[in-house]
Coordinates of C-alpha atoms in Angstrom, one line a residue:
M1 CA 101.2 119.4 94.4
K2 CA 102.5 120.6 98.0
N3 CA 99.9 123.1 100.8
I4 CA 100.3 126.3 98.8
I5 CA 99.3 127.9 102.6
K6 CA 102.5 129.4 104.8
T7 CA 102.1 132.4 106.7
S8 CA 98.7 131.7 107.2
A9 CA 98.9 128.3 108.5
A10 CA 98.3 128.7 112.0
A11 CA 95.4 130.3 111.0
L12 CA 93.9 128.3 108.6
L13 CA 94.4 125.1 111.1
L14 CA 93.7 126.4 114.4
G15 CA 90.2 127.3 113.3
S16 CA 87.8 130.0 113.8
S17 CA 88.1 131.2 118.0
L18 CA 83.9 132.1 117.2
V19 CA 82.2 128.6 118.0
S20 CA 82.3 126.4 120.9
C21 CA 83.4 123.3 120.1
N22 CA 81.2 121.7 123.5
D23 CA 77.6 123.2 122.6
F24 CA 74.7 122.7 120.2
L25 CA 72.9 125.7 119.4
T26 CA 76.0 128.3 121.1
I27 CA 79.1 130.6 119.4
D28 CA 80.5 132.2 122.3
P29 CA 80.0 135.9 122.8
A30 CA 81.5 138.4 120.6
D31 CA 82.5 141.9 121.4
K32 CA 81.4 144.0 117.7
P33 CA 82.8 147.0 118.5
V34 CA 86.3 145.3 117.9
L35 CA 84.5 143.0 115.6
E36 CA 83.7 146.4 113.8
T37 CA 87.6 147.4 114.1
F38 CA 89.1 143.9 112.3
Y39 CA 87.2 143.8 110.2
N40 CA 88.2 146.3 107.9
T41 CA 90.1 144.4 104.7
P42 CA 90.2 141.6 102.7
E43 CA 92.7 139.8 104.3
A44 CA 91.4 140.3 107.7
L45 CA 87.6 138.0 106.1
R46 CA 89.9 136.1 104.7
S47 CA 91.6 135.0 107.7
T48 CA 88.7 133.5 109.1
T49 CA 86.8 132.3 106.2
M50 CA 90.1 130.0 106.1
A51 CA 88.5 128.3 109.7
L52 CA 85.9 126.6 107.7
Y53 CA 88.1 124.2 105.6
A54 CA 90.9 124.1 109.5
S55 CA 91.8 120.8 110.9
K56 CA 90.0 121.8 114.2
T57 CA 87.0 123.0 113.1
W58 CA 86.5 120.1 111.8
S59 CA 88.1 118.1 114.4
N60 CA 84.6 116.7 116.3
F61 CA 84.0 114.7 112.7
H62 CA 87.3 113.4 111.4
M63 CA 88.8 112.1 114.0
N64 CA 86.3 110.6 116.3
F65 CA 83.8 110.0 113.6
Q66 CA 84.2 109.4 110.1
W67 CA 85.8 106.7 109.6
K68 CA 82.8 104.8 111.2
M69 CA 80.9 104.6 108.5
D70 CA 83.5 102.9 106.6
M71 CA 83.3 99.8 109.5
I72 CA 79.4 100.1 109.2
N73 CA 79.7 99.8 105.3
G74 CA 82.0 97.1 106.0
D75 CA 84.6 97.9 104.4
M76 CA 87.3 98.6 107.2
F77 CA 87.2 95.1 110.2
Y78 CA 87.2 96.2 113.9
T79 CA 85.1 95.0 116.1
Y80 CA 85.9 96.5 119.8
G81 CA 84.6 98.1 121.8
D82 CA 82.3 101.1 121.3
E83 CA 83.4 101.4 117.9
G84 CA 83.3 97.7 117.1
Q85 CA 79.2 98.7 117.5
W86 CA 80.1 100.2 114.0
Y87 CA 80.7 97.1 112.7
F88 CA 78.2 94.9 113.9
G89 CA 75.2 97.6 113.3
T90 CA 74.0 98.2 116.5
Y91 CA 75.5 101.4 117.7
T92 CA 72.5 102.9 120.3
A93 CA 71.8 106.5 120.9
V94 CA 74.6 106.2 123.3
N95 CA 77.6 105.7 121.4
P96 CA 79.7 108.5 122.5
Y97 CA 81.0 108.9 118.4
L98 CA 77.7 109.1 117.3
N99 CA 78.1 112.9 119.6
E100 CA 80.8 113.5 118.3
G101 CA 79.8 113.1 114.8
W102 CA 77.0 115.6 115.2
K103 CA 78.7 117.6 117.1
G104 CA 81.7 118.3 114.4
L105 CA 79.5 118.4 111.7
Y106 CA 77.5 120.8 113.5
N107 CA 80.6 123.3 114.3
V108 CA 81.2 123.6 111.3
I109 CA 76.9 124.9 110.6
L110 CA 77.9 127.2 113.7
D111 CA 81.2 128.7 111.6
A112 CA 79.1 129.3 109.0
N113 CA 76.9 131.2 110.3
S114 CA 79.3 133.4 112.4
I115 CA 80.8 134.5 109.2
I116 CA 77.1 135.0 106.9
H117 CA 75.6 136.7 110.2
D118 CA 77.8 138.0 112.9
I119 CA 80.8 139.3 110.9
I120 CA 79.3 140.1 107.3
P121 CA 77.3 142.6 108.5
V122 CA 80.3 144.3 110.9
C123 CA 83.0 144.3 107.4
N124 CA 83.5 147.6 106.4
G125 CA 86.6 149.8 105.2
T126 CA 88.4 148.1 102.4
I127 CA 86.2 145.1 101.6
T128 CA 85.3 145.6 99.1
Q129 CA 81.1 143.7 97.7
A130 CA 83.1 141.3 95.9
D131 CA 84.9 139.5 99.2
K132 CA 82.0 139.9 101.1
D133 CA 79.9 137.8 98.0
Q134 CA 82.9 134.9 98.5
A135 CA 82.8 135.1 102.0
I136 CA 79.0 133.9 102.2
G137 CA 79.4 132.1 99.2
E138 CA 82.1 129.3 100.6
A139 CA 80.0 129.5 104.2
R140 CA 76.2 128.5 102.8
A141 CA 78.8 125.8 100.4
F142 CA 80.1 124.5 103.8
R143 CA 76.5 125.1 105.4
G144 CA 74.3 122.7 103.2
Y145 CA 77.1 120.3 102.8
C146 CA 77.3 120.1 106.3
H147 CA 73.7 119.6 106.4
Y148 CA 73.6 117.6 103.3
M149 CA 75.8 114.3 105.2
L150 CA 73.8 114.9 108.4
A151 CA 70.7 114.0 106.7
E152 CA 72.5 111.2 105.0
V153 CA 73.9 109.9 109.0
W154 CA 70.4 111.0 110.5
H155 CA 67.6 111.7 108.0
D156 CA 65.1 113.8 109.9
V157 CA 68.1 116.5 111.9
P158 CA 67.6 120.0 112.7
V159 CA 68.2 123.1 110.6
I160 CA 70.5 125.8 111.3
E161 CA 70.0 128.4 109.7
N162 CA 71.1 131.9 112.2
N163 CA 71.9 130.2 116.0
S164 CA 72.6 133.8 116.7
E165 CA 69.3 135.0 116.3
M166 CA 67.9 132.1 118.1
I167 CA 69.5 132.5 120.7
S168 CA 69.1 136.2 120.9
A169 CA 64.8 134.6 121.0
G170 CA 65.6 132.3 123.4
I171 CA 64.6 129.4 120.7
L172 CA 67.2 126.6 122.7
D173 CA 65.1 123.8 122.1
V174 CA 64.9 122.5 118.6
P175 CA 62.5 119.6 116.4
R176 CA 64.0 118.1 114.1
N177 CA 63.3 119.2 110.8
T178 CA 62.1 116.3 107.2
Q179 CA 65.0 114.8 105.7
A180 CA 62.9 115.8 102.7
S181 CA 63.5 120.5 104.1
V182 CA 66.3 119.9 104.6
Y183 CA 67.6 118.8 101.9
R184 CA 66.2 121.7 100.1
F185 CA 67.8 124.4 102.8
A186 CA 71.3 122.3 101.9
M187 CA 70.2 123.1 97.8
E188 CA 69.6 126.7 98.4
D189 CA 72.6 127.0 99.5
L190 CA 74.2 125.4 97.2
D191 CA 72.4 127.3 94.6
A192 CA 73.3 130.3 96.2
A193 CA 77.1 129.3 96.3
V194 CA 77.8 128.7 92.8
E195 CA 76.2 132.6 92.1
L196 CA 78.4 133.8 94.8
L197 CA 81.0 132.2 94.5
P198 CA 84.2 133.2 91.9
E199 CA 86.2 131.4 89.1
N200 CA 89.0 132.0 90.9
T201 CA 89.8 132.2 94.7
G202 CA 93.7 132.6 95.0
D203 CA 93.9 129.7 96.7
S204 CA 94.1 126.2 96.1
Y205 CA 92.2 124.9 99.1
R206 CA 89.6 127.3 98.5
L207 CA 86.3 126.5 97.3
N208 CA 85.1 127.9 93.0
K209 CA 82.1 128.2 91.4
R210 CA 83.1 125.4 89.8
K211 CA 83.8 123.6 93.2
A212 CA 80.8 124.3 94.4
R213 CA 78.5 122.2 91.3
A214 CA 80.6 119.8 92.3
L215 CA 79.0 119.7 95.4
R216 CA 76.1 119.9 94.4
A217 CA 75.8 117.5 92.0
K218 CA 76.8 114.9 94.8
L219 CA 73.3 116.9 96.5
A220 CA 71.1 116.6 93.6
V221 CA 72.1 112.7 92.6
T222 CA 71.3 112.1 96.6
M223 CA 67.8 113.7 96.0
A224 CA 67.0 111.7 92.9
A225 CA 68.2 109.0 94.1
H226 CA 65.0 109.0 96.5
T227 CA 61.3 108.2 94.9
D228 CA 59.2 108.6 97.7
Y229 CA 59.3 112.7 97.6
G230 CA 58.0 113.8 95.0
Y231 CA 60.6 114.7 92.9
D232 CA 60.9 115.5 89.7
R233 CA 64.5 113.3 89.4
D234 CA 65.2 113.7 85.2
A235 CA 65.3 117.3 86.2
L236 CA 67.7 116.7 89.3
Y237 CA 69.6 114.1 87.4
A238 CA 70.4 116.2 84.7
K239 CA 71.2 119.1 87.1
A240 CA 74.0 117.1 89.4
A241 CA 75.4 115.6 84.9
A242 CA 75.4 119.7 84.0
D243 CA 77.5 120.7 87.0
A244 CA 79.1 117.6 87.1
L245 CA 80.4 117.4 83.5
D246 CA 81.2 120.9 83.9
V247 CA 83.8 120.1 86.8
I248 CA 85.3 117.6 84.8
E249 CA 85.7 119.6 81.4
N250 CA 87.4 122.8 83.0
T251 CA 89.7 120.1 85.6
Q252 CA 93.3 118.8 85.2
A253 CA 92.3 114.9 83.3
L254 CA 91.9 111.9 85.8
T255 CA 94.1 110.3 84.1
D256 CA 96.8 112.8 84.7
I257 CA 96.8 112.0 88.7
D258 CA 98.5 108.7 90.0
F259 CA 96.9 107.5 92.5
A260 CA 99.8 106.2 94.8
T261 CA 100.2 110.0 95.9
L262 CA 97.1 111.2 95.9
F263 CA 96.9 110.4 99.9
D264 CA 100.8 112.3 100.8
V265 CA 101.0 116.4 101.8
E266 CA 102.8 116.4 98.2
S267 CA 99.2 115.9 96.8
N268 CA 97.9 118.3 99.4
N269 CA 95.0 121.2 97.2
G270 CA 96.3 119.9 93.8
P271 CA 94.0 119.0 90.8
E272 CA 92.3 116.0 91.9
S273 CA 91.2 117.8 95.7
I274 CA 87.3 119.4 94.9
L275 CA 87.5 119.8 98.8
A276 CA 89.6 118.0 101.8
I277 CA 90.5 119.3 105.5
Q278 CA 93.0 121.4 106.2
C279 CA 95.8 119.4 108.1
G280 CA 98.7 120.6 109.6
V281 CA 101.6 120.0 112.4
L282 CA 101.1 121.7 115.3
G283 CA 99.0 119.0 117.7
Y284 CA 96.2 117.3 119.1
S285 CA 93.3 117.6 116.5
Y286 CA 95.2 120.2 113.7
G287 CA 95.8 117.8 112.1
N288 CA 95.0 114.1 110.3
A289 CA 94.6 111.3 112.8
R290 CA 94.6 108.7 110.5
N291 CA 98.2 108.0 110.5
T292 CA 98.1 107.4 113.4
A293 CA 95.0 105.4 114.4
W294 CA 95.1 102.9 111.1
S295 CA 99.0 102.6 111.0
R296 CA 100.1 98.0 112.0
S297 CA 102.8 99.2 114.3
S298 CA 105.6 100.4 115.1
V299 CA 107.7 99.5 112.7
I300 CA 106.3 102.1 110.3
A301 CA 104.2 104.9 112.6
D302 CA 106.6 107.0 115.8
Q303 CA 102.8 106.0 117.0
T304 CA 100.3 103.7 116.0
W305 CA 97.2 102.3 117.3
G306 CA 95.6 100.0 113.7
A307 CA 97.0 96.7 114.6
G308 CA 93.4 95.5 114.7
K309 CA 92.4 97.3 111.9
G310 CA 92.4 96.0 108.6
P311 CA 90.8 96.5 105.0
T312 CA 87.5 93.3 105.2
I313 CA 87.9 89.9 102.8
S314 CA 84.9 91.3 100.8
L315 CA 86.4 94.3 100.6
Q316 CA 90.0 92.4 99.3
K317 CA 88.2 90.9 97.1
M318 CA 86.3 93.6 95.1
Y319 CA 90.2 94.7 93.2
E320 CA 91.3 92.7 90.0
R321 CA 94.6 91.5 90.3
N322 CA 96.9 94.4 88.4
D323 CA 94.2 97.7 90.0
R324 CA 96.3 100.0 90.7
R325 CA 94.7 101.2 94.0
R326 CA 94.9 98.0 95.7
M327 CA 98.6 98.5 97.2
W328 CA 97.9 102.5 97.6
T329 CA 94.7 101.4 99.5
Y330 CA 95.5 97.8 101.2
M331 CA 98.8 96.5 102.3
T332 CA 99.4 92.5 102.3
N333 CA 102.1 89.7 101.7
G334 CA 105.0 91.2 99.2
D335 CA 103.9 94.5 99.4
Y336 CA 106.8 96.3 99.1
Y337 CA 106.7 100.8 99.6
P338 CA 110.2 103.1 99.2
M339 CA 109.0 106.2 101.2
L340 CA 108.2 103.8 104.6
N341 CA 110.7 103.0 107.4
R342 CA 113.2 105.0 105.4
A343 CA 115.6 103.9 107.6
G344 CA 115.3 100.3 108.0
G345 CA 115.4 100.8 103.7
G346 CA 111.9 100.9 103.7
Y347 CA 109.1 98.2 104.5
T348 CA 107.8 95.0 102.9
Y349 CA 104.5 93.8 103.9
Q350 CA 104.2 90.9 106.2
Y351 CA 101.6 88.7 107.3
V352 CA 103.8 88.1 110.4
S353 CA 107.0 89.4 110.0
R354 CA 110.2 88.8 112.5
D355 CA 113.4 89.3 114.0
N356 CA 116.3 87.3 115.3
G357 CA 112.7 85.0 115.4
D358 CA 110.7 87.1 117.2
V359 CA 107.6 87.9 116.1
L360 CA 107.4 91.5 115.3
E361 CA 104.2 92.3 114.1
D362 CA 101.8 90.1 114.1
K363 CA 99.3 88.7 112.1
N364 CA 95.5 90.4 112.0
E365 CA 92.1 88.3 111.1
M366 CA 92.2 89.8 107.4
L367 CA 95.9 89.0 106.8
A368 CA 95.8 92.9 105.4
H369 CA 96.7 96.3 107.0
I370 CA 94.7 100.0 106.3
K371 CA 97.5 102.0 103.6
K372 CA 95.4 105.0 102.5
Y373 CA 96.5 108.4 104.0
I374 CA 99.2 106.3 105.9
I375 CA 102.9 108.4 105.2
G376 CA 105.3 106.8 108.2
K377 CA 107.0 108.9 110.9
G378 CA 107.9 111.9 110.7
A379 CA 111.6 111.3 109.5
D380 CA 110.0 109.4 106.9
C381 CA 108.0 112.3 105.7
D382 CA 110.1 115.2 106.4
G383 CA 108.4 116.1 109.3
N384 CA 105.1 116.6 108.2
V385 CA 103.2 113.7 110.4
G386 CA 103.9 114.5 114.6
I387 CA 103.6 113.0 117.4
N388 CA 100.0 114.5 118.7
Q389 CA 97.8 112.9 116.3
D390 CA 98.9 114.7 113.8
A391 CA 99.8 114.3 110.5
A392 CA 100.2 117.8 107.1
N393 CA 97.7 115.2 104.3
N394 CA 94.5 116.4 104.0
I395 CA 91.7 115.4 103.9
Y396 CA 89.3 114.8 101.8
L397 CA 85.6 115.2 102.1
M398 CA 85.8 115.7 97.8
R399 CA 87.5 114.4 95.0
L400 CA 87.6 114.7 91.6
A401 CA 87.1 110.7 90.9
D402 CA 83.9 111.7 93.0
V403 CA 82.4 113.7 90.0
Y404 CA 83.8 111.8 87.4
L405 CA 81.6 108.9 88.8
T406 CA 78.9 111.2 89.7
Y407 CA 78.1 112.4 86.2
V408 CA 78.3 108.6 85.5
E409 CA 75.3 108.2 88.3
A410 CA 73.4 111.4 87.1
K411 CA 74.0 110.2 83.3
M412 CA 72.3 106.6 84.1
G413 CA 69.3 108.9 86.4
T414 CA 66.4 106.6 87.0
A415 CA 67.3 104.0 85.1
S416 CA 69.2 100.3 85.6
E417 CA 72.1 100.8 83.7
T418 CA 73.9 103.3 80.8
S419 CA 76.0 102.6 77.8
D420 CA 76.0 106.6 77.2
G421 CA 79.1 106.8 75.5
L422 CA 79.9 110.4 77.9
A423 CA 79.4 108.6 80.5
M424 CA 81.7 105.4 80.0
K425 CA 84.1 107.9 78.7
Y426 CA 84.7 109.0 82.2
Y427 CA 83.3 105.6 83.7
N428 CA 85.8 104.7 81.9
M429 CA 89.0 106.9 82.7
V430 CA 88.2 105.9 86.4
R431 CA 89.6 102.4 85.7
Q432 CA 92.1 103.5 82.8
R433 CA 94.1 105.2 86.0
A434 CA 93.4 101.8 88.0
G435 CA 95.0 100.0 85.1
V436 CA 92.4 97.7 84.7
S437 CA 89.8 96.9 81.7
E438 CA 87.3 98.5 80.4
A439 CA 84.1 98.4 79.9
S440 CA 81.0 99.4 77.2
S441 CA 78.1 99.3 79.9
L442 CA 76.9 99.2 83.5
T443 CA 75.1 98.8 85.7
Y444 CA 74.0 101.0 89.0
E445 CA 75.5 98.2 91.1
E446 CA 78.0 98.1 88.9
L447 CA 78.7 101.7 89.6
L448 CA 78.7 101.0 93.6
K449 CA 81.1 98.3 93.4
E450 CA 84.2 100.8 91.2
R451 CA 83.3 103.4 93.5
R452 CA 84.3 101.0 97.0
R453 CA 87.2 100.5 95.3
E454 CA 87.9 104.0 94.3
F455 CA 86.7 105.6 98.3
A456 CA 87.2 102.6 100.2
F457 CA 88.3 104.4 103.7
E458 CA 87.1 107.7 102.3
S459 CA 83.9 106.9 104.1
Q460 CA 82.1 107.0 101.3
T461 CA 80.4 103.7 100.7
W462 CA 77.7 104.6 103.6
F463 CA 76.6 107.6 101.0
D464 CA 76.6 104.8 98.4
T465 CA 74.8 102.9 100.0
Q466 CA 71.9 105.4 101.1
R467 CA 71.3 106.9 97.8
Y468 CA 70.8 102.7 96.6
R469 CA 68.6 102.0 99.3
Y470 CA 66.5 105.1 98.4
R471 CA 66.2 103.7 94.6
A472 CA 65.4 100.3 95.4
G473 CA 64.5 100.0 98.8
D474 CA 66.1 98.6 102.2
E475 CA 65.8 94.4 101.2
A476 CA 67.7 95.7 97.9
A477 CA 70.4 97.1 99.6
L478 CA 70.9 95.5 102.7
R479 CA 71.5 91.9 99.7
F480 CA 73.5 93.8 98.7
I481 CA 75.6 95.2 102.0
N482 CA 75.4 91.8 104.0
G483 CA 76.6 89.8 100.9
G484 CA 80.2 91.7 101.1
Y485 CA 78.8 93.8 97.5
G486 CA 78.3 90.8 94.7
T487 CA 81.7 88.9 96.3
G488 CA 79.2 86.2 98.4
I489 CA 81.9 86.8 101.4
N490 CA 79.7 88.1 104.6
R491 CA 82.1 90.7 107.1
A492 CA 82.2 88.3 109.7
A493 CA 84.6 86.5 107.4
M494 CA 87.8 86.2 108.0
Y495 CA 91.3 83.6 108.2
V496 CA 92.4 81.6 110.2
P497 CA 95.4 78.5 110.6
D498 CA 94.4 75.2 108.7
Y499 CA 95.8 73.3 111.3
N500 CA 94.4 70.3 109.9
K501 CA 96.0 70.0 106.4
Y502 CA 98.7 72.0 107.7
P503 CA 99.7 71.0 111.2
N504 CA 103.1 72.8 111.4
I505 CA 102.7 76.6 111.0
D506 CA 105.9 78.4 111.8
A507 CA 108.4 81.1 110.3
S508 CA 109.0 78.6 107.7
N509 CA 105.1 78.8 106.2
E510 CA 103.1 81.5 107.8
N511 CA 103.5 84.1 104.6
N512 CA 102.0 81.3 102.2
L513 CA 99.0 82.2 101.9
D514 CA 97.7 78.8 101.3
I515 CA 98.0 77.8 104.5
Y516 CA 94.8 79.7 106.0
L517 CA 91.3 79.2 105.6
I518 CA 88.1 81.9 105.0
V519 CA 86.0 81.2 107.8
D520 CA 82.3 83.0 108.6
H521 CA 80.7 80.4 111.4
V522 CA 82.3 80.3 114.4
A523 CA 81.6 76.0 115.0
D524 CA 84.6 76.6 111.6
G525 CA 87.4 79.1 113.9
A526 CA 85.9 82.3 113.5
Q527 CA 85.0 84.6 116.1
Y528 CA 81.8 85.3 115.0
D529 CA 78.8 83.9 113.5
P530 CA 77.6 85.6 110.2
I531 CA 76.8 89.2 111.2
N532 CA 73.7 91.1 109.3
I533 CA 73.1 95.0 109.1
S534 CA 68.9 95.3 109.8
A535 CA 67.4 98.6 107.9
D536 CA 68.0 99.9 111.5
A537 CA 71.1 100.6 111.3
F538 CA 70.8 103.2 108.0
I539 CA 69.6 105.5 109.9
A540 CA 71.4 106.8 113.4
P541 CA 69.9 107.3 116.4
I542 CA 69.8 111.4 118.0
P543 CA 72.7 111.2 120.5
A544 CA 71.6 110.8 123.3
A545 CA 73.9 113.7 125.0
V546 CA 72.4 115.6 122.7
S547 CA 68.9 115.3 123.2
S548 CA 68.8 115.0 127.2
S549 CA 69.1 118.6 126.6
S550 CA 66.8 119.2 123.6
P551 CA 63.9 117.2 124.4
A552 CA 62.1 118.7 121.0
L553 CA 64.6 116.4 119.6
Q554 CA 62.6 113.3 120.6
G555 CA 59.7 114.7 118.6
D556 CA 58.0 113.5 115.3
P557 CA 60.3 116.1 112.5
V558 CA 58.3 118.8 111.4
D559 CA 58.8 120.3 108.0
Y560 CA 61.1 123.4 108.2
Y561 CA 59.1 125.5 105.4
G562 CA 55.9 124.1 106.9
G563 CA 54.9 121.8 104.2
G564 CA 54.2 119.1 103.3
S565 CA 57.6 117.4 102.0
G566 CA 57.8 114.1 103.2
S567 CA 58.2 112.0 107.2
G568 CA 62.1 112.2 106.0
E569 CA 62.4 108.3 106.5
G570 CA 63.5 108.2 102.8
N571 CA 63.7 104.4 102.6
G572 CA 62.7 104.5 98.9
E573 CA 59.8 102.1 99.5

């Protein structure tokens, strides 16, 4: 389904002018009489809530932080500079990408607060209560989901419920709140969103009641994974299962949706999309930058710096030979893509490609490159890629397959495995679409492996690993992630030529996998000895740029509600 936004596309993609992109709590001053004059029609209100979905609003997060989580969880190989700290799990408070992620998520929260507290009170004219309820529902859903994501990266973070009121009261130095109280606040927001949102909002990109239930299900299984906060875990899992099932039963069947095109412009806001950042070719920060950041070479992209990035060998080993998801997730030798390099008759991936003997594209350490979100040059996709890191394919924050697998997790509950009939039906539908064998039961670790295959390079595996450690503790989670999710392959593993067996490697054999060895020790030719993430990497430090201006963040976390809802460490032990 093509993006249905036409005349309002610029408003959607530009984002709100009410939010400052540079400050933690501040919004730009708004003139109330102007607001009162403007917000007198439903269309004016809807044009502002569009900004919640806009690439510009989310740009700090999705351009500069989000995919770093694909590195820390060991899906994406890349080891250079400040970005490389994420691959090694050695990032510190001065890592610039931490600040971008923090700032990006709070940008969205401030935008949501502007709608709830600054705009709704001045609405008049033909704006009905139903119009206001929908706007508040959308804003609260975003505010809640962003607090949830913050709690999974930093654990203890400030709850920002009304920043305009805080600024007016001179409250600019805020403490961290415990993870448990952040969860509670996020759940209250998502509960309200489910109640306020209509069944149909008229725009396919917008949240409605059903989609809000999908977001709530994800939060519920996260809370239920904790063994340390005194939750009624069975009740939370039941809530998540009911929400997920409602979404599944009222959405097109997953098996009728083509995985191959999910990350192309044509699938924007289609039935797979629960919540997506809306992207367009409007300049830097207004579109999807992954086509530039991840693409292999100028053969398939107008801008590119993804030659050194690729799927880790442990990720590659997760896929069965006939898994249809594999070639649409990453490219490796012999894969053919007719939609890339159309002028050249399509693109066939080779470890090394040559032009009259000269190397045109060289191999990387993974002998593979990323395909997901790569849509080619502007000429390949009807101009849906710009020259300022601005492609028009949306970025998923949650999609339908996640709801299916969230239902499975919820039905498994506190057990370590399940053979529940309905759970296995939906688990197997994910695998049916992928063209791989079905199962009659599965364990929690097998579920996580399936999620890794399905959501590689979508920055989901970090959240999955967090839930695993909440359930089973740091030691189990570290063993799982450092062992390559059951493959036994460490993230230091890379391919090197076997010169002992093949002393003459040239154009005649360089694209033959047999001439390469997998090594993970420097003594054997690897760049690194085994890289083992420590438990410290599971909780990101507060960015130094933020804590230096808000010293209270360096103190102990406090319960937002003033009670004893947990320390916020949430390590499952």
